[in-house]
Amino acid sequence: MADKPEIGIGLVGAGFMGRCHANAFRAVSGLFDLPRRPVARLLADATPETAAASAAALGFARATGDWRTLVTDAEVDVVAVTAPNALHEPVVLAAIAGGKAVYCEKPLSTTAASARTMMQAAEAAGVPTLVGFNFLRNPMIRLARDIVAAGEIGRITGFRGRHAENYMADPDAPHSFRTDPAGGGAAADIGSHIVSLARHLVGPILRTSAACTTIHRTRPVHPGSAERAPVEVDDMTHALVTFEDGAAGSIEANWAATGRTMDLSFEITGTRGAVAFSQERMNELLLWSARPGRQGYTRIEAGPDHPPYGAFCPAPGHHLGFNDLKVIEVADLIRGIAGQGVLYPDFREALAVQETVEAMQRSSASGGWEDVLPP
Amino acid sequence: MADKPEIGIGLVGAGFMGRCHANAFRAVSGLFDLPRRPVARLLADATPETAAASAAALGFARATGDWRTLVTDAEVDVVAVTAPNALHEPVVLAAIAGGKAVYCEKPLSTTAASARTMMQAAEAAGVPTLVGFNFLRNPMIRLARDIVAAGEIGRITGFRGRHAENYMADPDAPHSFRTDPAGGGAAADIGSHIVSLARHLVGPILRTSAACTTIHRTRPVHPGSAERAPVEVDDMTHALVTFEDGAAGSIEANWAATGRTMDLSFEITGTRGAVAFSQERMNELLLWSARPGRQGYTRIEAGPDHPPYGAFCPAPGHHLGFNDLKVIEVADLIRGIAGQGVLYPDFREALAVQETVEAMQRSSASGGWEDVLPP
Amino acid sequence: MADKPEIGIGLVGAGFMGRCHANAFRAVSGLFDLPRRPVARLLADATPETAAASAAALGFARATGDWRTLVTDAEVDVVAVTAPNALHEPVVLAAIAGGKAVYCEKPLSTTAASARTMMQAAEAAGVPTLVGFNFLRNPMIRLARDIVAAGEIGRITGFRGRHAENYMADPDAPHSFRTDPAGGGAAADIGSHIVSLARHLVGPILRTSAACTTIHRTRPVHPGSAERAPVEVDDMTHALVTFEDGAAGSIEANWAATGRTMDLSFEITGTRGAVAFSQERMNELLLWSARPGRQGYTRIEAGPDHPPYGAFCPAPGHHLGFNDLKVIEVADLIRGIAGQGVLYPDFREALAVQETVEAMQRSSASGGWEDVLPP
Amino acid sequence: MADKPEIGIGLVGAGFMGRCHANAFRAVSGLFDLPRRPVARLLADATPETAAASAAALGFARATGDWRTLVTDAEVDVVAVTAPNALHEPVVLAAIAGGKAVYCEKPLSTTAASARTMMQAAEAAGVPTLVGFNFLRNPMIRLARDIVAAGEIGRITGFRGRHAENYMADPDAPHSFRTDPAGGGAAADIGSHIVSLARHLVGPILRTSAACTTIHRTRPVHPGSAERAPVEVDDMTHALVTFEDGAAGSIEANWAATGRTMDLSFEITGTRGAVAFSQERMNELLLWSARPGRQGYTRIEAGPDHPPYGAFCPAPGHHLGFNDLKVIEVADLIRGIAGQGVLYPDFREALAVQETVEAMQRSSASGGWEDVLPP
């Protein structure tokens, strides 16, 4: 693709995340100066009708009811996968077979075995991959990583992380793909976000002791149904973790956290400082300052000092939003495919996240500490 | 335009706000279900070359170095004005003369006289108008207005508002259009935002006693220049205000507020409750709850309960950003032009804001209370 | 008194503030290493019976129903005045005539004329005086003052202060001494606190333009009474102020601020930084830090680095409370009387505060700016 | 003692906590209406000289260099123990043998075995006991407990607790009693506070899986010494916990938490709401409110609605401090001894806390879940 000014996008799936991808591809060229211009070429959805309607709304040139035609389409360079989790593996493997770059929504898979299959296929084929852990794209997370990596807060000793939301807090929230025992549960669904952040900021997690708890033991089989079926997945998982570099701490994933809508948060403690963050205030990073008599947490507000904030606004304090993170991700995708910078998190990293989640699940079953299998 | 599925956009100016408009027009159809689809038809900038480059980056079909051809172009239905303030009046009047709907960045003008000329021309011609006070579009501001309008916090007694930033805090920040005595100063530049919010939430301001203060009495004539020239505009303005409905309070505009990047904030006190907000945490609204023994400010997080948040994300707590406010504004523009809903703030409202600012400036000169002239 | 190890305390008044004084005198020797030991010698209250009961509860050796005997009692060295405001002048003047040091609760008086009489009598007699503006004693306020005085935030340009509470927000809150036209009103009652802080931190206020507003125009004549009488004092006052050193800003006093219980707060802006504080979080001071890429407000927590916090607790973060401020005040009183350090705020300073409040009231009546009369 | 108006206090130890006790006993009668009046009768410290000096400063009538005489002194009704941890058991057992009520600082002991010995002796002798977990006395904690106990937030599902401070974060912080392997470590020293709160609010902890981590493996043998010795206790402990009533969660104790001075904090999640608290803002409780469209955490400020706040101040928002909590504890002690109310936490509860801490330590050693032994 090195000599092409355009890069053709094929989108599989047109739900909320599909729309989010489409809007990001449309917006990115107006905000970032990129080596390629993404062009919305082909959209696949469950039926030709829904695909056509979504293509029209989202600005895609063509539509199809069969994703199998998309992954071999000559005009498609990148396959963006926002289909239901259960479809990730077949779509991704077919796209890899088609020689396409693959940009897959998280989780890459709900099982490590499946993620490993995809990772190995992609690495064997040499196709670029990226997985949509978009919270990593926040300029404040980038700042946190820079601070940690530069040793600004000393050696890291402790990590306290959490992803807590309340969307399954209601005992009458029904069964869905989320509660499918094949891979659902809070640990997998949102635990992957905080594990991904922990790895990004502090490094690999080696061992874990975890407890997966099912708060609501039955749920309606369908929305509004009086019939209830047992729940086999966790509503919340609490885990002790030890990192490769010696830090220790805890991670919580909780989708029944009444009162929390987006507490994807952490505090990282070092020997000389600390940083703290919550997605609830995604435009702020707390950095502890040790100046004598003036010690305290400094609330750093996002601004042009914190790339790539300046691509969105030249003035500090004006705030990025959730959808902007996806635009940053897409910019990184385009650059990575064009050979500018490393694509991260790729399939191998996504597998490492999934292995960490599965070690937590194994630990809960065994009652002891479990090693995280290497990706 | 009622029978046209598309609505042609002509954009005058391609600086930061021009880009912000362009991105909003591109994104809006993917996020909102609108009666018309905006199409980026023609972009005018200072020269044909810069116009062409911006048109390519921002997805406009054609470009011109002369805005006079844009305002009469047959394919243009809406003229979006993001040119420098000094150009607002000629562009706007020409667009009105061309029968176009006019969507003008704030401030409509730096003087009430000029704003009145434009308002009268638009009303005489019957063209739709909208002015880009985009902070009003925040779902949390809409919620605050609903709470106040419904009497949920009782009769409004007090208003404490402020727009404080730090971009002119440095005594070596140079002269620019901002310090032009014809209309610059903090009161006009950012005071208009908090006045606009005050009017939107509490109603017309009738009288004011104000003090305009110039902190740095000289500034470099150009960036980095050793030559300094006197400053004739205010760096900060503090005003006492009384509202039509009897409430009283204070307003501050300050562009030399060291440490503040976007403190567009208010506290509205009613006889039975209060609401408070700061743009620094634009996804939150504080609402005082009077429940006995449980009294306190409730921090409401933005979510799908607060329209039009749901157009951006189906889950609460995920945050809108600054650029999203412009998308909401553009959606309201398209709907208003199509006859769905009232266009607000229109030129008349923008004039009322400007008259309020000028009453503050007059009061500072006279040393007494001044009436705000009706729009 | 220089050769006496003990210092005899006579307390006039045994309401909430009298009890607060008594407890402070009892606690202070256990917390501070002082040159004199205060001894609770004599307590005066409205009747011999209530005085005797309070003396027993509060640890005073003797009691009297007549304050006139207290101010001449040989065992009394310091007269602490916590009687109703209307009694301040006669008690204080008699105590001065008796040669006693006088420690008077704020406000020294509800009129500048009366405060001036007391100030002149005290200075003529050469007796030590202290007025109980106890919020000034907070270690965080002392830190703020040190920061400002050392030029750490540059030249001060702006002050935004407020004292807002809600204790008169209810329209059925009845008339009391607070609404007595002789000196009541929010400006006098709590405005004096924020004026006192403003003077302490930024210096004398020279001029003001203010608006005093009566929100509830009638109130019950007694608690629960159906009969209502007009209110002649303000419920809230908003004032523009200019300081001797050139700073400008605003001050609000509001006792009908629904939702606020103790918003005695300020933000002081300098050319190189800023500090912000609210009594609602009295153990914190916000200090803006300008470190590039790490700019933001640092939340400094009170600790032993901030004298005299360490007298109460050797560990940071453990918090002082409201009553502790009175203990610090009493420690300063004992030291000042013993010749260690300056007694501040003395009667002259309390007069200056009252003159500032009265200039606000005059301005509200005249509609123009008013000079503050010198103390 | 039922017919005595006074209650004689004997204090063992005159360090920071001894002074804190003494001040609380002096202040309590002026703030609370109690059935007995505590009188400071006898103070024991390491030597007759230091005891005499402290007795004078703290208002005790007599002094002794031998605590053995204090525990049998006829004028002493309550023995308050603030001596070093290693002395708790002999002093307490002697006081019990002397038939005294015993009021012991936390931790009752650094081992469960010793705590059990004291508990059994006290219960056999029938003497009243109280242990100084003073953070439980906070009106905001009382409010949290009332909210949980009343079912106001539904069935409790999750607990996330922490006590993090930074006083041992410095690798050159020397060895002391804190690092004595006989009972030191962060889990015992401050973990006991958060375990005590967890039990108070959510109930007994049945099982735990924990990791005790030593961050700094050697420390100076004395302050400033170049010689270092190995550290055998934990700097931080992370624990998974399950409660008797089915809730699950995590607890962290960390004395090397750079940037934290007093993060004794928790979030308790229920099926219908949640409460959150941090000692860093000890006058606030966050309570989640589920009102549709107005959902959010309400920041409740302490006030007279929250007993016994009103004993300190009649107005809300004025704040209690750390030392006030000890006054409340002493009031509860006097009432409990007089038969008004239950003494809590007594020795049995303190033993239960210690057993919970020891189960965490056992789990860290065994690598598996451990049951908490019943008290």
PDB file of N, CA, C and O in Angstrom, chain A residues 297-342:
ATOM      1  N   TYR A 297      -1.256  16.167  45.686  1.00  0.00           N
ATOM      2  CA  TYR A 297      -1.586  15.720  44.344  1.00  0.00           C
ATOM      3  C   TYR A 297      -1.895  16.942  43.484  1.00  0.00           C
ATOM      4  O   TYR A 297      -2.735  17.771  43.851  1.00  0.00           O
ATOM      5  N   THR A 298      -1.226  17.018  42.354  1.00  0.00           N
ATOM      6  CA  THR A 298      -1.507  18.065  41.377  1.00  0.00           C
ATOM      7  C   THR A 298      -2.489  17.511  40.350  1.00  0.00           C
ATOM      8  O   THR A 298      -2.274  16.439  39.791  1.00  0.00           O
ATOM      9  N   ARG A 299      -3.545  18.254  40.129  1.00  0.00           N
ATOM     10  CA  ARG A 299      -4.547  17.863  39.133  1.00  0.00           C
ATOM     11  C   ARG A 299      -4.144  18.471  37.794  1.00  0.00           C
ATOM     12  O   ARG A 299      -4.364  19.646  37.550  1.00  0.00           O
ATOM     13  N   ILE A 300      -3.542  17.647  36.940  1.00  0.00           N
ATOM     14  CA  ILE A 300      -3.108  18.126  35.624  1.00  0.00           C
ATOM     15  C   ILE A 300      -4.291  18.044  34.674  1.00  0.00           C
ATOM     16  O   ILE A 300      -4.912  16.996  34.537  1.00  0.00           O
ATOM     17  N   GLU A 301      -4.610  19.173  34.045  1.00  0.00           N
ATOM     18  CA  GLU A 301      -5.688  19.181  33.059  1.00  0.00           C
ATOM     19  C   GLU A 301      -5.117  18.941  31.668  1.00  0.00           C
ATOM     20  O   GLU A 301      -4.073  19.492  31.307  1.00  0.00           O
ATOM     21  N   ALA A 302      -5.828  18.174  30.873  1.00  0.00           N
ATOM     22  CA  ALA A 302      -5.385  17.897  29.512  1.00  0.00           C
ATOM     23  C   ALA A 302      -5.277  19.184  28.715  1.00  0.00           C
ATOM     24  O   ALA A 302      -6.099  20.099  28.854  1.00  0.00           O
ATOM     25  N   GLY A 303      -4.261  19.245  27.862  1.00  0.00           N
ATOM     26  CA  GLY A 303      -4.060  20.407  27.012  1.00  0.00           C
ATOM     27  C   GLY A 303      -3.053  20.089  25.933  1.00  0.00           C
ATOM     28  O   GLY A 303      -2.593  18.948  25.813  1.00  0.00           O
ATOM     29  N   PRO A 304      -2.710  21.083  25.132  1.00  0.00           N
ATOM     30  CA  PRO A 304      -1.781  20.849  24.019  1.00  0.00           C
ATOM     31  C   PRO A 304      -0.411  20.345  24.455  1.00  0.00           C
ATOM     32  O   PRO A 304       0.322  19.796  23.630  1.00  0.00           O
ATOM     33  N   ASP A 305      -0.049  20.514  25.733  1.00  0.00           N
ATOM     34  CA  ASP A 305       1.202  19.927  26.219  1.00  0.00           C
ATOM     35  C   ASP A 305       1.161  18.403  26.206  1.00  0.00           C
ATOM     36  O   ASP A 305       2.195  17.766  26.415  1.00  0.00           O
ATOM     37  N   HIS A 306      -0.015  17.845  26.036  1.00  0.00           N
ATOM     38  CA  HIS A 306      -0.187  16.399  26.171  1.00  0.00           C
ATOM     39  C   HIS A 306      -0.684  15.804  24.859  1.00  0.00           C
ATOM     40  O   HIS A 306      -1.886  15.658  24.663  1.00  0.00           O
ATOM     41  N   PRO A 307       0.229  15.442  23.952  1.00  0.00           N
ATOM     42  CA  PRO A 307      -0.180  14.912  22.640  1.00  0.00           C
ATOM     43  C   PRO A 307      -1.049  13.682  22.773  1.00  0.00           C
ATOM     44  O   PRO A 307      -0.857  12.906  23.711  1.00  0.00           O
ATOM     45  N   PRO A 308      -1.956  13.483  21.811  1.00  0.00           N
ATOM     46  CA  PRO A 308      -2.246  14.363  20.690  1.00  0.00           C
ATOM     47  C   PRO A 308      -3.433  15.295  20.940  1.00  0.00           C
ATOM     48  O   PRO A 308      -4.184  15.609  20.009  1.00  0.00           O
ATOM     49  N   TYR A 309      -3.583  15.770  22.185  1.00  0.00           N
ATOM     50  CA  TYR A 309      -4.684  16.680  22.489  1.00  0.00           C
ATOM     51  C   TYR A 309      -4.772  17.821  21.492  1.00  0.00           C
ATOM     52  O   TYR A 309      -5.862  18.212  21.044  1.00  0.00           O
ATOM     53  N   GLY A 310      -3.592  18.369  21.116  1.00  0.00           N
ATOM     54  CA  GLY A 310      -3.566  19.542  20.248  1.00  0.00           C
ATOM     55  C   GLY A 310      -4.193  19.318  18.880  1.00  0.00           C
ATOM     56  O   GLY A 310      -4.575  20.281  18.205  1.00  0.00           O
ATOM     57  N   ALA A 311      -4.304  18.057  18.483  1.00  0.00           N
ATOM     58  CA  ALA A 311      -4.967  17.793  17.206  1.00  0.00           C
ATOM     59  C   ALA A 311      -6.450  18.133  17.260  1.00  0.00           C
ATOM     60  O   ALA A 311      -7.086  18.383  16.236  1.00  0.00           O
ATOM     61  N   PHE A 312      -6.989  18.151  18.461  1.00  0.00           N
ATOM     62  CA  PHE A 312      -8.428  18.392  18.624  1.00  0.00           C
ATOM     63  C   PHE A 312      -8.735  19.837  18.978  1.00  0.00           C
ATOM     64  O   PHE A 312      -9.788  20.359  18.649  1.00  0.00           O
ATOM     65  N   CYS A 313      -7.813  20.473  19.683  1.00  0.00           N
ATOM     66  CA  CYS A 313      -8.097  21.816  20.173  1.00  0.00           C
ATOM     67  C   CYS A 313      -6.776  22.483  20.546  1.00  0.00           C
ATOM     68  O   CYS A 313      -5.927  21.852  21.186  1.00  0.00           O
ATOM     69  N   PRO A 314      -6.602  23.738  20.155  1.00  0.00           N
ATOM     70  CA  PRO A 314      -5.329  24.400  20.474  1.00  0.00           C
ATOM     71  C   PRO A 314      -5.268  24.942  21.898  1.00  0.00           C
ATOM     72  O   PRO A 314      -4.215  25.381  22.337  1.00  0.00           O
ATOM     73  N   ALA A 315      -6.387  24.932  22.606  1.00  0.00           N
ATOM     74  CA  ALA A 315      -6.429  25.528  23.945  1.00  0.00           C
ATOM     75  C   ALA A 315      -6.581  24.439  24.992  1.00  0.00           C
ATOM     76  O   ALA A 315      -7.312  23.469  24.781  1.00  0.00           O
ATOM     77  N   PRO A 316      -5.909  24.592  26.129  1.00  0.00           N
ATOM     78  CA  PRO A 316      -6.058  23.590  27.185  1.00  0.00           C
ATOM     79  C   PRO A 316      -7.434  23.665  27.845  1.00  0.00           C
ATOM     80  O   PRO A 316      -8.170  24.642  27.668  1.00  0.00           O
ATOM     81  N   GLY A 317      -7.778  22.647  28.564  1.00  0.00           N
ATOM     82  CA  GLY A 317      -8.985  22.683  29.390  1.00  0.00           C
ATOM     83  C   GLY A 317     -10.287  22.507  28.645  1.00  0.00           C
ATOM     84  O   GLY A 317     -11.353  22.593  29.243  1.00  0.00           O
ATOM     85  N   HIS A 318     -10.226  22.210  27.340  1.00  0.00           N
ATOM     86  CA  HIS A 318     -11.476  22.147  26.567  1.00  0.00           C
ATOM     87  C   HIS A 318     -12.035  20.732  26.463  1.00  0.00           C
ATOM     88  O   HIS A 318     -13.121  20.546  25.956  1.00  0.00           O
ATOM     89  N   HIS A 319     -11.305  19.747  26.845  1.00  0.00           N
ATOM     90  CA  HIS A 319     -11.786  18.375  27.009  1.00  0.00           C
ATOM     91  C   HIS A 319     -11.943  17.579  25.716  1.00  0.00           C
ATOM     92  O   HIS A 319     -12.563  18.015  24.764  1.00  0.00           O
ATOM     93  N   LEU A 320     -11.388  16.383  25.787  1.00  0.00           N
ATOM     94  CA  LEU A 320     -11.726  15.363  24.804  1.00  0.00           C
ATOM     95  C   LEU A 320     -12.871  14.522  25.351  1.00  0.00           C
ATOM     96  O   LEU A 320     -13.118  14.496  26.562  1.00  0.00           O
ATOM     97  N   GLY A 321     -13.554  13.823  24.459  1.00  0.00           N
ATOM     98  CA  GLY A 321     -14.632  12.925  24.862  1.00  0.00           C
ATOM     99  C   GLY A 321     -14.302  11.492  24.460  1.00  0.00           C
ATOM    100  O   GLY A 321     -13.276  11.220  23.814  1.00  0.00           O
ATOM    101  N   PHE A 322     -15.189  10.598  24.840  1.00  0.00           N
ATOM    102  CA  PHE A 322     -14.975   9.176  24.573  1.00  0.00           C
ATOM    103  C   PHE A 322     -14.742   8.912  23.087  1.00  0.00           C
ATOM    104  O   PHE A 322     -13.827   8.174  22.719  1.00  0.00           O
ATOM    105  N   ASN A 323     -15.559   9.494  22.235  1.00  0.00           N
ATOM    106  CA  ASN A 323     -15.430   9.200  20.810  1.00  0.00           C
ATOM    107  C   ASN A 323     -14.121   9.718  20.227  1.00  0.00           C
ATOM    108  O   ASN A 323     -13.615   9.168  19.236  1.00  0.00           O
ATOM    109  N   ASP A 324     -13.554  10.744  20.836  1.00  0.00           N
ATOM    110  CA  ASP A 324     -12.261  11.251  20.363  1.00  0.00           C
ATOM    111  C   ASP A 324     -11.160  10.202  20.537  1.00  0.00           C
ATOM    112  O   ASP A 324     -10.195  10.173  19.764  1.00  0.00           O
ATOM    113  N   LEU A 325     -11.289   9.358  21.562  1.00  0.00           N
ATOM    114  CA  LEU A 325     -10.264   8.331  21.775  1.00  0.00           C
ATOM    115  C   LEU A 325     -10.195   7.383  20.586  1.00  0.00           C
ATOM    116  O   LEU A 325      -9.121   6.908  20.212  1.00  0.00           O
ATOM    117  N   LYS A 326     -11.361   7.094  20.015  1.00  0.00           N
ATOM    118  CA  LYS A 326     -11.396   6.209  18.849  1.00  0.00           C
ATOM    119  C   LYS A 326     -10.742   6.889  17.640  1.00  0.00           C
ATOM    120  O   LYS A 326     -10.086   6.225  16.830  1.00  0.00           O
ATOM    121  N   VAL A 327     -10.875   8.196  17.543  1.00  0.00           N
ATOM    122  CA  VAL A 327     -10.220   8.913  16.440  1.00  0.00           C
ATOM    123  C   VAL A 327      -8.697   8.809  16.585  1.00  0.00           C
ATOM    124  O   VAL A 327      -7.982   8.576  15.604  1.00  0.00           O
ATOM    125  N   ILE A 328      -8.220   8.951  17.810  1.00  0.00           N
ATOM    126  CA  ILE A 328      -6.768   8.817  18.034  1.00  0.00           C
ATOM    127  C   ILE A 328      -6.313   7.406  17.663  1.00  0.00           C
ATOM    128  O   ILE A 328      -5.277   7.201  17.021  1.00  0.00           O
ATOM    129  N   GLU A 329      -7.127   6.428  18.036  1.00  0.00           N
ATOM    130  CA  GLU A 329      -6.780   5.037  17.724  1.00  0.00           C
ATOM    131  C   GLU A 329      -6.685   4.824  16.217  1.00  0.00           C
ATOM    132  O   GLU A 329      -5.759   4.163  15.719  1.00  0.00           O
ATOM    133  N   VAL A 330      -7.645   5.380  15.503  1.00  0.00           N
ATOM    134  CA  VAL A 330      -7.650   5.224  14.051  1.00  0.00           C
ATOM    135  C   VAL A 330      -6.453   5.946  13.438  1.00  0.00           C
ATOM    136  O   VAL A 330      -5.838   5.446  12.478  1.00  0.00           O
ATOM    137  N   ALA A 331      -6.090   7.087  13.983  1.00  0.00           N
ATOM    138  CA  ALA A 331      -4.886   7.765  13.478  1.00  0.00           C
ATOM    139  C   ALA A 331      -3.657   6.890  13.688  1.00  0.00           C
ATOM    140  O   ALA A 331      -2.809   6.752  12.784  1.00  0.00           O
ATOM    141  N   ASP A 332      -3.551   6.291  14.874  1.00  0.00           N
ATOM    142  CA  ASP A 332      -2.420   5.387  15.139  1.00  0.00           C
ATOM    143  C   ASP A 332      -2.452   4.181  14.198  1.00  0.00           C
ATOM    144  O   ASP A 332      -1.407   3.691  13.757  1.00  0.00           O
ATOM    145  N   LEU A 333      -3.652   3.703  13.889  1.00  0.00           N
ATOM    146  CA  LEU A 333      -3.801   2.575  12.961  1.00  0.00           C
ATOM    147  C   LEU A 333      -3.252   2.936  11.578  1.00  0.00           C
ATOM    148  O   LEU A 333      -2.466   2.183  10.990  1.00  0.00           O
ATOM    149  N   ILE A 334      -3.673   4.085  11.084  1.00  0.00           N
ATOM    150  CA  ILE A 334      -3.248   4.490   9.737  1.00  0.00           C
ATOM    151  C   ILE A 334      -1.734   4.668   9.702  1.00  0.00           C
ATOM    152  O   ILE A 334      -1.048   4.197   8.794  1.00  0.00           O
ATOM    153  N   ARG A 335      -1.210   5.325  10.725  1.00  0.00           N
ATOM    154  CA  ARG A 335       0.237   5.534  10.770  1.00  0.00           C
ATOM    155  C   ARG A 335       0.983   4.202  10.862  1.00  0.00           C
ATOM    156  O   ARG A 335       1.979   3.989  10.182  1.00  0.00           O
ATOM    157  N   GLY A 336       0.483   3.317  11.703  1.00  0.00           N
ATOM    158  CA  GLY A 336       1.159   2.023  11.875  1.00  0.00           C
ATOM    159  C   GLY A 336       1.166   1.236  10.585  1.00  0.00           C
ATOM    160  O   GLY A 336       2.181   0.619  10.221  1.00  0.00           O
ATOM    161  N   ILE A 337       0.054   1.226   9.887  1.00  0.00           N
ATOM    162  CA  ILE A 337      -0.008   0.488   8.620  1.00  0.00           C
ATOM    163  C   ILE A 337       0.938   1.117   7.604  1.00  0.00           C
ATOM    164  O   ILE A 337       1.550   0.424   6.784  1.00  0.00           O
ATOM    165  N   ALA A 338       1.099   2.435   7.700  1.00  0.00           N
ATOM    166  CA  ALA A 338       2.007   3.126   6.779  1.00  0.00           C
ATOM    167  C   ALA A 338       3.461   3.056   7.241  1.00  0.00           C
ATOM    168  O   ALA A 338       4.328   3.688   6.655  1.00  0.00           O
ATOM    169  N   GLY A 339       3.683   2.314   8.285  1.00  0.00           N
ATOM    170  CA  GLY A 339       5.063   2.124   8.725  1.00  0.00           C
ATOM    171  C   GLY A 339       5.578   3.203   9.658  1.00  0.00           C
ATOM    172  O   GLY A 339       6.760   3.254   9.976  1.00  0.00           O
ATOM    173  N   GLN A 340       4.688   4.071  10.102  1.00  0.00           N
ATOM    174  CA  GLN A 340       5.092   5.117  11.052  1.00  0.00           C
ATOM    175  C   GLN A 340       4.665   4.695  12.437  1.00  0.00           C
ATOM    176  O   GLN A 340       3.506   4.851  12.820  1.00  0.00           O
ATOM    177  N   GLY A 341       5.578   4.163  13.199  1.00  0.00           N
ATOM    178  CA  GLY A 341       5.247   3.763  14.561  1.00  0.00           C
ATOM    179  C   GLY A 341       4.768   2.327  14.645  1.00  0.00           C
ATOM    180  O   GLY A 341       4.390   1.710  13.650  1.00  0.00           O
ATOM    181  N   VAL A 342       4.779   1.811  15.860  1.00  0.00           N
ATOM    182  CA  VAL A 342       4.437   0.422  16.121  1.00  0.00           C
ATOM    183  C   VAL A 342       2.937   0.310  16.383  1.00  0.00           C
ATOM    184  O   VAL A 342       2.372   1.147  17.084  1.00  0.00           O
TER     185      VAL A 342
END
